Short mmCIF file of C-alpha atoms in Angstrom, two decimals:
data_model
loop_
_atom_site.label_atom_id
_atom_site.label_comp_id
_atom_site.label_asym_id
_atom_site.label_seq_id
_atom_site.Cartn_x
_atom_site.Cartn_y
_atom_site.Cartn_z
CA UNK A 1 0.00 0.00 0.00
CA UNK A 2 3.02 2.32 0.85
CA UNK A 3 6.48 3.12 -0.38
CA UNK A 4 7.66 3.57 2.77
CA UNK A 5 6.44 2.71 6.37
CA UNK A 6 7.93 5.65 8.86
CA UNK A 7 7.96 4.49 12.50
CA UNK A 8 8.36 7.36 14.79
CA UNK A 9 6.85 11.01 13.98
CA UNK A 10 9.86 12.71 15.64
CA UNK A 11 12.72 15.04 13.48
CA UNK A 12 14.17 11.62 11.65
CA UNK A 13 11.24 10.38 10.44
CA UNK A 14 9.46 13.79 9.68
CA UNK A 15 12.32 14.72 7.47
CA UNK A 16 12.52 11.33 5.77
CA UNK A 17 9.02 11.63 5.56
CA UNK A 18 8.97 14.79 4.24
CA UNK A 19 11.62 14.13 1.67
CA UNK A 20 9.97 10.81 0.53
CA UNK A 21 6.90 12.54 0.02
CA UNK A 22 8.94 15.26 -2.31
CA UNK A 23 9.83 12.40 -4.50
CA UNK A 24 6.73 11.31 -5.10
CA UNK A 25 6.89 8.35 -2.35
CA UNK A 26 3.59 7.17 -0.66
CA UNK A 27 4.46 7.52 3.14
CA UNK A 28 2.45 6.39 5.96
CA UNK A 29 4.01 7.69 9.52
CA UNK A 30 3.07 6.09 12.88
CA UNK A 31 3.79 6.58 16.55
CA UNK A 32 3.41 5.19 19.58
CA UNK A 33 2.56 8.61 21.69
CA UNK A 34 -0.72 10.60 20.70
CA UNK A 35 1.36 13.42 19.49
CA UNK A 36 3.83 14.26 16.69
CA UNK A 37 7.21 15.73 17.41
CA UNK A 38 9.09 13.34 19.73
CA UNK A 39 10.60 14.54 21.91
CA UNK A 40 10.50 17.93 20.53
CA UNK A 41 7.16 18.06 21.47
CA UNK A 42 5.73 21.05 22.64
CA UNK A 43 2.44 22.15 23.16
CA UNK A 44 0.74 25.76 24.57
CA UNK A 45 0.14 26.28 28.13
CA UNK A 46 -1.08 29.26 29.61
CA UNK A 47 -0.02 31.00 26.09
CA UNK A 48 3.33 29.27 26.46
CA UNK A 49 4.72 27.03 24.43
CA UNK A 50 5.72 24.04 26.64
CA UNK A 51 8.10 21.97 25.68
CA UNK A 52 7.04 18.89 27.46
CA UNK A 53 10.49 16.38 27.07
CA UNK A 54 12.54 18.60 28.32
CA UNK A 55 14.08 22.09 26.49
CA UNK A 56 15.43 21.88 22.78
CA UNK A 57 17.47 25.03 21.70
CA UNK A 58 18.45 24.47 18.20
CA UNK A 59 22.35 25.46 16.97
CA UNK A 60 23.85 24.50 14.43
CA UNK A 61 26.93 25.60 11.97
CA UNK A 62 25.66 23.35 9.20
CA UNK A 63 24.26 26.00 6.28
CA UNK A 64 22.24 23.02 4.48
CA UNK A 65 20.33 22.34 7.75
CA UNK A 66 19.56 26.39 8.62
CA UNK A 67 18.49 26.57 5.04
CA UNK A 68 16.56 23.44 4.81
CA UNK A 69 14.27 23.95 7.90
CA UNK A 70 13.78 27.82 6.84
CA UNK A 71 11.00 26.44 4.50
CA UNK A 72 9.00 24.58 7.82
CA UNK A 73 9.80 28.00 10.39
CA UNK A 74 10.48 30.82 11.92
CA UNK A 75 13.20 31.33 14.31
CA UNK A 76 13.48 33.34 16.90
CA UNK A 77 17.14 35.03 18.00
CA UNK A 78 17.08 33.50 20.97
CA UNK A 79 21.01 32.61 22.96
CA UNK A 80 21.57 29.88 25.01
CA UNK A 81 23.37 31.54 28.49
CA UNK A 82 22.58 29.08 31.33
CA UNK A 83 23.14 30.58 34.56
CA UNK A 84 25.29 27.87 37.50
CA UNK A 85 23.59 27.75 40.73
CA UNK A 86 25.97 26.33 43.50
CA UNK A 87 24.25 26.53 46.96
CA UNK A 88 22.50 30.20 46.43
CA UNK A 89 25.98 31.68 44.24
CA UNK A 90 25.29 31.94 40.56
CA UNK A 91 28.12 31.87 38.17
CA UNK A 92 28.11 32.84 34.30
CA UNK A 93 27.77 29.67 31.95
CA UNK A 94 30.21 28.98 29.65
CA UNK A 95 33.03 29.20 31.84
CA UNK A 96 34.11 33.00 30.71
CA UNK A 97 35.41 36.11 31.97
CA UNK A 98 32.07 36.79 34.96
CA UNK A 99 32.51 33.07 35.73
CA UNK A 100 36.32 33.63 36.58
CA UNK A 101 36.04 36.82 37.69
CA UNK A 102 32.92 35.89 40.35
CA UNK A 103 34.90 32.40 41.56
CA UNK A 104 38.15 34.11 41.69
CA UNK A 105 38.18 38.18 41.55
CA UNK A 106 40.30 38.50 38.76
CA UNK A 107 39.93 40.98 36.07
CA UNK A 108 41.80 40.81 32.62
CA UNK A 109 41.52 37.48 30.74
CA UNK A 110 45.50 37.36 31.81
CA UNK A 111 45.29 36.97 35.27
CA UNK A 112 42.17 34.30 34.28
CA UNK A 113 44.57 32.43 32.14
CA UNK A 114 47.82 32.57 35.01
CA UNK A 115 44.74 31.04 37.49
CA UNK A 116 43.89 27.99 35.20
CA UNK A 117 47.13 27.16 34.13
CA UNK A 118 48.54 26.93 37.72
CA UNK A 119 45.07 24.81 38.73
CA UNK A 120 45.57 22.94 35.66
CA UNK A 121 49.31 21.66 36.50
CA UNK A 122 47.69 19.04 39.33
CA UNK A 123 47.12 16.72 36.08
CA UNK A 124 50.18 15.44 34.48
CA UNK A 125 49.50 13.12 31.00
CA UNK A 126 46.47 12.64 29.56
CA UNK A 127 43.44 12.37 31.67
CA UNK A 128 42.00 8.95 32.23
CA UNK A 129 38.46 9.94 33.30
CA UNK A 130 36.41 12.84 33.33
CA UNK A 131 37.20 14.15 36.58
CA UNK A 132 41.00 14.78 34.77
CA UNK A 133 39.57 16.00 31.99
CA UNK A 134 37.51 19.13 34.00
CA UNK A 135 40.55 19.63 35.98
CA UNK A 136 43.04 19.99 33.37
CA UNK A 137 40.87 22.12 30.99
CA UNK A 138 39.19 24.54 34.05
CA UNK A 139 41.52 23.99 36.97
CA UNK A 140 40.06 22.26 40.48
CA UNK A 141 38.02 25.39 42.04
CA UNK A 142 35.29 25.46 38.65
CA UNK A 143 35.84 21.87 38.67
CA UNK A 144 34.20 21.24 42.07
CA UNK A 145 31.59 23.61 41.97
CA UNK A 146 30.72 23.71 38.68
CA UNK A 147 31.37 20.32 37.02
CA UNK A 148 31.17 17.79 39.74
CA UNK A 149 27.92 17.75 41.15
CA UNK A 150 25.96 18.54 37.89
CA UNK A 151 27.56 15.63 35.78
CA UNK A 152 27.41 13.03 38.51
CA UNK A 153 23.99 13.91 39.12
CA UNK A 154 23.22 13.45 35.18
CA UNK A 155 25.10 10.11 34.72
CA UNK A 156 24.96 8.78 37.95
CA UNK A 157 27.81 8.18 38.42
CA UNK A 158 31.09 9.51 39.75
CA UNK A 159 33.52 11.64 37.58
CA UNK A 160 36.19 9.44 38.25
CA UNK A 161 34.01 6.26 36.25
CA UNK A 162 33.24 8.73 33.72
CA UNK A 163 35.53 8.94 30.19
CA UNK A 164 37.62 12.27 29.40
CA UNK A 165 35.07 13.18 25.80
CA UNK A 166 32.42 14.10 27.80
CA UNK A 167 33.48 17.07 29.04
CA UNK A 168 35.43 18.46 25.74
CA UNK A 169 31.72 19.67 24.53
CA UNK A 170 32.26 22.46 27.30
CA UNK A 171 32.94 25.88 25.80
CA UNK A 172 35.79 27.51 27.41
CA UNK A 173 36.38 31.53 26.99
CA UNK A 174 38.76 34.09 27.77
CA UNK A 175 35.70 36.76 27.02
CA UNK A 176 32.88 37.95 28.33
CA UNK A 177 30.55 36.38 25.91
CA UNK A 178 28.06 33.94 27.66
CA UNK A 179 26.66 32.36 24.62
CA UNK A 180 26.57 28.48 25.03
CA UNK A 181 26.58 27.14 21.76
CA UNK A 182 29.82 28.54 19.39
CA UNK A 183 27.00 28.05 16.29
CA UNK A 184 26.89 30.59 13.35
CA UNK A 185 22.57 29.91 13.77
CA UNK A 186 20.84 29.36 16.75
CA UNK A 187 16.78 30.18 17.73
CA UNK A 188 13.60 28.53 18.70
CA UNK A 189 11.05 27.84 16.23
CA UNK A 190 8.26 31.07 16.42
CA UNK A 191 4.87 28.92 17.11
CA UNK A 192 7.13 25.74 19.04
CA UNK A 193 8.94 22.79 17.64
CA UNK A 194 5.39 20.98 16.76
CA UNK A 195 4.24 23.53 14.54
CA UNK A 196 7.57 23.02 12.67
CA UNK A 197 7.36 19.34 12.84
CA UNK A 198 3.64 19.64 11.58
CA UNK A 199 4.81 21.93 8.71
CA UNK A 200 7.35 18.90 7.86
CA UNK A 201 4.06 16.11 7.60
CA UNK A 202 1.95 18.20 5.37
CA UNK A 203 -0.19 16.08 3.55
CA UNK A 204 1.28 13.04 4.84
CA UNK A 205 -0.71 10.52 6.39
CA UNK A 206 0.02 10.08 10.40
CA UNK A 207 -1.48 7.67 12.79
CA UNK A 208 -0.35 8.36 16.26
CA UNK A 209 -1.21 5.64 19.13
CA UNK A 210 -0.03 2.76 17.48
CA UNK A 211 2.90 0.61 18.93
CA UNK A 212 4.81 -0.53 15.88
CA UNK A 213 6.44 -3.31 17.53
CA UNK A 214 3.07 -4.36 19.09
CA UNK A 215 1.86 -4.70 15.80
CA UNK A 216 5.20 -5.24 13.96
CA UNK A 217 3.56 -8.11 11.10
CA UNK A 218 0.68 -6.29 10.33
CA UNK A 219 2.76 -3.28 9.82
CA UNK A 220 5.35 -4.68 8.08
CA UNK A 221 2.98 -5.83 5.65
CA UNK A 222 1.71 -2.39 4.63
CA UNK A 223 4.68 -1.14 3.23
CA UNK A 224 7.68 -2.06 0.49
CA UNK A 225 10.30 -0.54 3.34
CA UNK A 226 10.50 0.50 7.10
CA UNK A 227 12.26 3.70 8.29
CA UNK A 228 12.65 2.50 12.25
CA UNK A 229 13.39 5.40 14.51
CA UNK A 230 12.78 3.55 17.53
CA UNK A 231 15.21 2.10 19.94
CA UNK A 232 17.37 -0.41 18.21
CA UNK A 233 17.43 -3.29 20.66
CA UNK A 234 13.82 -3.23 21.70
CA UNK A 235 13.50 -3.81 17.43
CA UNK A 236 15.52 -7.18 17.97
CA UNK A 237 13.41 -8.04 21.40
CA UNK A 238 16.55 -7.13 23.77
CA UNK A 239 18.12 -10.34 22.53
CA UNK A 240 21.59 -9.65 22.99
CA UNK A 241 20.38 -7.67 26.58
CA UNK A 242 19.33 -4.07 26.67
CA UNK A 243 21.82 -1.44 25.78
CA UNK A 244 21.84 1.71 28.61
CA UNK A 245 20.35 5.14 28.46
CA UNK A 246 20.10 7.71 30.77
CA UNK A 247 16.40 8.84 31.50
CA UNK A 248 15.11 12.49 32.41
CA UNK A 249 11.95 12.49 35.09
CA UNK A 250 10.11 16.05 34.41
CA UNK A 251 8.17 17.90 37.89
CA UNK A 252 6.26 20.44 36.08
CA UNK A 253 4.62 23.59 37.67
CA UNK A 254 2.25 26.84 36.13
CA UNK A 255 3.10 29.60 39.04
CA UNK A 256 0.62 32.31 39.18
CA UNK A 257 4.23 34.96 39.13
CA UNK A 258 5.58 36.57 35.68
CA UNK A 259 8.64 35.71 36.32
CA UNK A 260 10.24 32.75 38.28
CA UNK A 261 14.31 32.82 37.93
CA UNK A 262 14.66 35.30 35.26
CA UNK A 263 16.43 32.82 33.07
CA UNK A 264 15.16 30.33 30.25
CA UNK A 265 18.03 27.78 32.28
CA UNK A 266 19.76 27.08 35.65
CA UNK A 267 21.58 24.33 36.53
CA UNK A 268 21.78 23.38 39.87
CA UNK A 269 25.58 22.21 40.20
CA UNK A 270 26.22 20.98 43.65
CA UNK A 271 25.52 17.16 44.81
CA UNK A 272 22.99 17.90 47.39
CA UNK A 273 20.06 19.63 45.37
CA UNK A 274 18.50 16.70 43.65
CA UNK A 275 17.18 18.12 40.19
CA UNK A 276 20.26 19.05 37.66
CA UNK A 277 18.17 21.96 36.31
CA UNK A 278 15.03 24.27 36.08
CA UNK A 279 13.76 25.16 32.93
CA UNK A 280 11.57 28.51 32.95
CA UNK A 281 9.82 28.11 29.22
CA UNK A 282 9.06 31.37 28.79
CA UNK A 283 11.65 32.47 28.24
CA UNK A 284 12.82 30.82 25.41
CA UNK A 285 10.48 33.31 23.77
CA UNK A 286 11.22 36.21 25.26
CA UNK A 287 8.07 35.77 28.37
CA UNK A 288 5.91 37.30 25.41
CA UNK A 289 3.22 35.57 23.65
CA UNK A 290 3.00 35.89 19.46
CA UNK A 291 1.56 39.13 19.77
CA UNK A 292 3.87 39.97 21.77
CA UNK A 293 1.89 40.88 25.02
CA UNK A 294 3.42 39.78 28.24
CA UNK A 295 2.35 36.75 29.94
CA UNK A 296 1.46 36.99 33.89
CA UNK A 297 2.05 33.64 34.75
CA UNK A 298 5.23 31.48 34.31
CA UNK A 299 5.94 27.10 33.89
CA UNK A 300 8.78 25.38 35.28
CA UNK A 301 10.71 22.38 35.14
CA UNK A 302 12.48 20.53 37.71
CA UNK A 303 14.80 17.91 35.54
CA UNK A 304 15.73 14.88 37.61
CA UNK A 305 18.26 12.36 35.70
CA UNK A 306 18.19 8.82 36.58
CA UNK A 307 18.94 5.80 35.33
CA UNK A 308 16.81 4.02 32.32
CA UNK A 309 14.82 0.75 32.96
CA UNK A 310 12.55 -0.47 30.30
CA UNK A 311 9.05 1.74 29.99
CA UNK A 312 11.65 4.65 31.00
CA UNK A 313 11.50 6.96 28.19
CA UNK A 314 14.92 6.77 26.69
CA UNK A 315 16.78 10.15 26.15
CA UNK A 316 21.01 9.29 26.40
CA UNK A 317 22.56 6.84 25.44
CA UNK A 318 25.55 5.83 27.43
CA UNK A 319 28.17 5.40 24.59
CA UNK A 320 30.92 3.75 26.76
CA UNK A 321 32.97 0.98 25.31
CA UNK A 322 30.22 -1.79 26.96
CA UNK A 323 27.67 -0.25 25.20
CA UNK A 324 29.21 0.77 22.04
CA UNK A 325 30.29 -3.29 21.74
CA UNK A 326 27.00 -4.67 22.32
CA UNK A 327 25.37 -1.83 19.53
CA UNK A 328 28.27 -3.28 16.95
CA UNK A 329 26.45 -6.59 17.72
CA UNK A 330 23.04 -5.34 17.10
CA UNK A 331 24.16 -3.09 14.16
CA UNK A 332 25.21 -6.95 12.80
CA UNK A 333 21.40 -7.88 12.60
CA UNK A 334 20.36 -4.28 11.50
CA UNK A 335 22.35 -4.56 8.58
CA UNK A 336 20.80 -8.25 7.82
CA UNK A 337 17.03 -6.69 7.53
CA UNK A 338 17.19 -5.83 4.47
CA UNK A 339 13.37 -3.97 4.38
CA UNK A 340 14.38 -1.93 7.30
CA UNK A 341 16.40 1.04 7.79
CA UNK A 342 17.37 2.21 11.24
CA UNK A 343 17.91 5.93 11.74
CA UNK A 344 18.06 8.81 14.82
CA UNK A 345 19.05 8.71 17.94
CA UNK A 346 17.41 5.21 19.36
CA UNK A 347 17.62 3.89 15.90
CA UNK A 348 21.58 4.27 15.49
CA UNK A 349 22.25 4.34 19.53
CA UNK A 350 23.98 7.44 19.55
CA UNK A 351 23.99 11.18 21.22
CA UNK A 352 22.71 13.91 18.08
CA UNK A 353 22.15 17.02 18.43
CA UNK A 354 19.10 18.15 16.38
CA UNK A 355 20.90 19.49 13.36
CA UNK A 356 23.07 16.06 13.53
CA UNK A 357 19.60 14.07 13.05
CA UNK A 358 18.25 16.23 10.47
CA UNK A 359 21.33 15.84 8.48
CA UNK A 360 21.76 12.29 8.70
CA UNK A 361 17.66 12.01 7.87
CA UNK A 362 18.51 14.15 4.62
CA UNK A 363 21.55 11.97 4.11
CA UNK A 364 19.77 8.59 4.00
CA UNK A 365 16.85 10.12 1.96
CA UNK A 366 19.63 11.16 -0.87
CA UNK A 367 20.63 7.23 -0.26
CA UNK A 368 17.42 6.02 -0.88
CA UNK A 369 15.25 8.08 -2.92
#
C-alpha cells in the first residue's frame, strides 16, 4: 500500500518523511505517543509554548540544515546563556570572563589564564576519566563547583568512572561572551517545535497511538520498506540484553508569578540539590506571547536524571565501550534486515544534536530516494 512505512513522527522520520513525500513516495508515519514531534514536542500552556520532554534550543553551523528547515519555520534570536547555581551563588555559563572573575576576583583574561594554568598543573598526561579532563581544561576550584555535582547527578555516576570526551563539549572563553553554543545559527522555532514538525508532515498521512512493535507483522505488511526510529534493541526483542540510556523524570509547575528565575536555564551544580536543572519556558520566547503581550504567569521544570529501565523513556545513550560493543552486535542484525532502515538517535544508539539528526535524515533520503 506504501512506499515507505515511517515508524516514529519525531525530526528523523518527519524529514525522511517529508523528503519521501517530495519524490513522489507514498508515506504512511506512525507513533506510539498521541502526538507528533518526539521529543520535541511542545504544546501551549497558559499561552506558552511548553516543551514537554525537556528544552530543545536548536544550533547549528551546518548551512544546508539552517536553510533546509527555513522552508518549515520561523526562528526566533534567541542565545543559550545558562546561569550555575551552587548553593545560592550563581556563576556565568560557559566558563568566561564573569565566571572567573565571580569564583576568583580576577579581572583581565590574563590573570584568568595565570589562574587555570597553575590549577591545571595538578594533572600530568592525559586524563583517564572525566574528573581529569575538567581539571586539566578549568583547573580544580570550577571543577568542584561547577562540574562535579551537575555531571554526577546526570550520569549517575562519579567523575572518576566517567571517560575524558564528555566534558570536551564544554565551551571555554577568555571573554565575556556567555553564549553556550559557538554556532553561526541558533533560535527557537516562532509557534514551538510541533508547529515546525507539523509543517514537515503536510499532507502526509500520520497515525499516532499505534505501537509498531506491538503490531510489527501487520505493519510490516503495509509497506515495500520500514524507516525504524525507535530504539534499536527493543526492534531485535533485547536479545543480545538491553543497551543503557540515561532517563530524564520532568516535575512540572504553572506559578501564578511573571517571572520565576529570570532565566530560560539554571543548573543546579552541587551534589545535594537533587534536580540538575530548572527550565523557565518562557523564556525561550522572550516571556511574550506571538503578539507579543506579556504573559502573567510562568511554567517550570524541575529535571531529575536517573537511570533508564525499560518503559523509562529513553533520552542518552551511554556510549561507553560496553555499550558501544554490544550496539556493533546489534548493528550486525540491523544490517541483515534488508526492508528496514534504522535511523536517529534510538535507531543508530547514539547522542545527536538536532541538526546532527536532520542531516543524517537528509543523508539517507539522498541514499534512498
Amino acid at each position: 500500500m506504501y512506499d515507505y512505512l515511517v515508524v516514529g513522527a519525531g525530526l528523523y522520520g518527519a524529514v525522511f518523511a517529508h523528503e519521501a513525500k517530495t519524490h513522489g513516495k507514498s508515506v504512511l508515519v506512525i507513533d506510539k505517543r498521541p502526538n507528533i514531534a518526539g521529543n520535541v514536542y511542545t504544546e501551549k500552556v497558559e499561552g506558552i509554548n511548553f516543551h514537554k520532554y525537556g528544552a530543545h534550543i536548536f544550533h547549528t553551523n551546518n548551512t544546508t540544515v539552517w536553510n533546509y528547515l527555513q522552508q518549515f519555520a520561523t526562528f526566533n534570536r534567541f542565545t543559550n546563556s545558562p546561569v550555575a547555581n551552587y548553593k545560592g551563588e550563581l556563576y556565568s555559563m560557559p566558563f568566561n570572563m564573569y565566571t572567573f572573575n565571580k569564583m576568583w576576583g580576577v579581572v583581565t583574561p590574563e590573570e584568568a589564564a595565570a589562574k587555570i594554568e597553575e590549577q591545571k598543573k595538578e594533572i600530568t598526561g592525559d586524563p583517564k576519566n572525566l574528573e581529569e579532563q575538567a581539571i586539566s581544561l578549568v583547573g580544580r576550584d570550577i571543577y568542584e563547583k561547577l562540574v562535579k555535582g551537575y555531571t554526577e547527578k546526570q550520569w549517575g555516576r562519579e567523575c572518576k568512572e566517567l571517560p575524558a570526551f564528555i566534558i570536551k563539549r564544554l565551551p571555554v572563553r577568555l571573554t565575556f561572551d556567555n553564549n553556550y553554543f559557538n554556532a553561526l545559527y541558533q533560535g527557537i522555532p516562532i509557534g514551538g517545535y510541533t508547529k515546525m514538525v507539523a509543517n514537515m508532515l503536510d499532507g502526509i498521512e500520520v497515525r499516532l497511538g499505534v505501537d509498531y512493535l506491538e503490531n510489527k507483522k501487520e505493519m510490516d505488511a503495509l509497506a515495500e520498506k520500514v524507516v525504524y526510529t525507535g530504539p534499536i534493541d527493543a526492534y531485535f526483542g533485547y536479545q543480545l540484553g538491553y543497551l543503557q540510556y540515561r532517563s530524564v523524570r520532568f516535575e512540572n509547575e504553572v506559578l501564578d508569578v511573571p517571572n520565576f528565575q529570570g532565566n530560560a536555564a539554571v543548573n543546579y551544580t552541587d551534589r545535594e540539590t537533587p534536580w540538575t536543572r530548572i527550565i523557565e519556558h518562557k523564556w525561550f520566547e522572550f516571556g511574550k506571547d506571538e503578539n507579543g503581550n506579556d504573559l502573567p504567569k510562568t511554567i517550570i521544570s524541575r529535571e531529575y536524571s536517573s537511570e533508564w529501565k525499560p518503559g523509562d523513556e529513553p533520552y542518552y545513550p551511554v556510549n561507553d565501550e560496553k555499550n558501544g560493543k554490544l550496539y556493533e552486535q546489534y548493528k550486525k542484525l540491523a544490517e541483515a534486515e534488508s526492508k528496514v532502515i534504522f535511523g536517529g538517535r534510538l535507531g543508530e544508539y547514539k547522542y545527536y544534536d538536532m541538526d546532527a539528526v536532520i542531516a543524517s535524515a537528509l543523508k539517507c533520503a539522498t541514499e534512498q530516494l
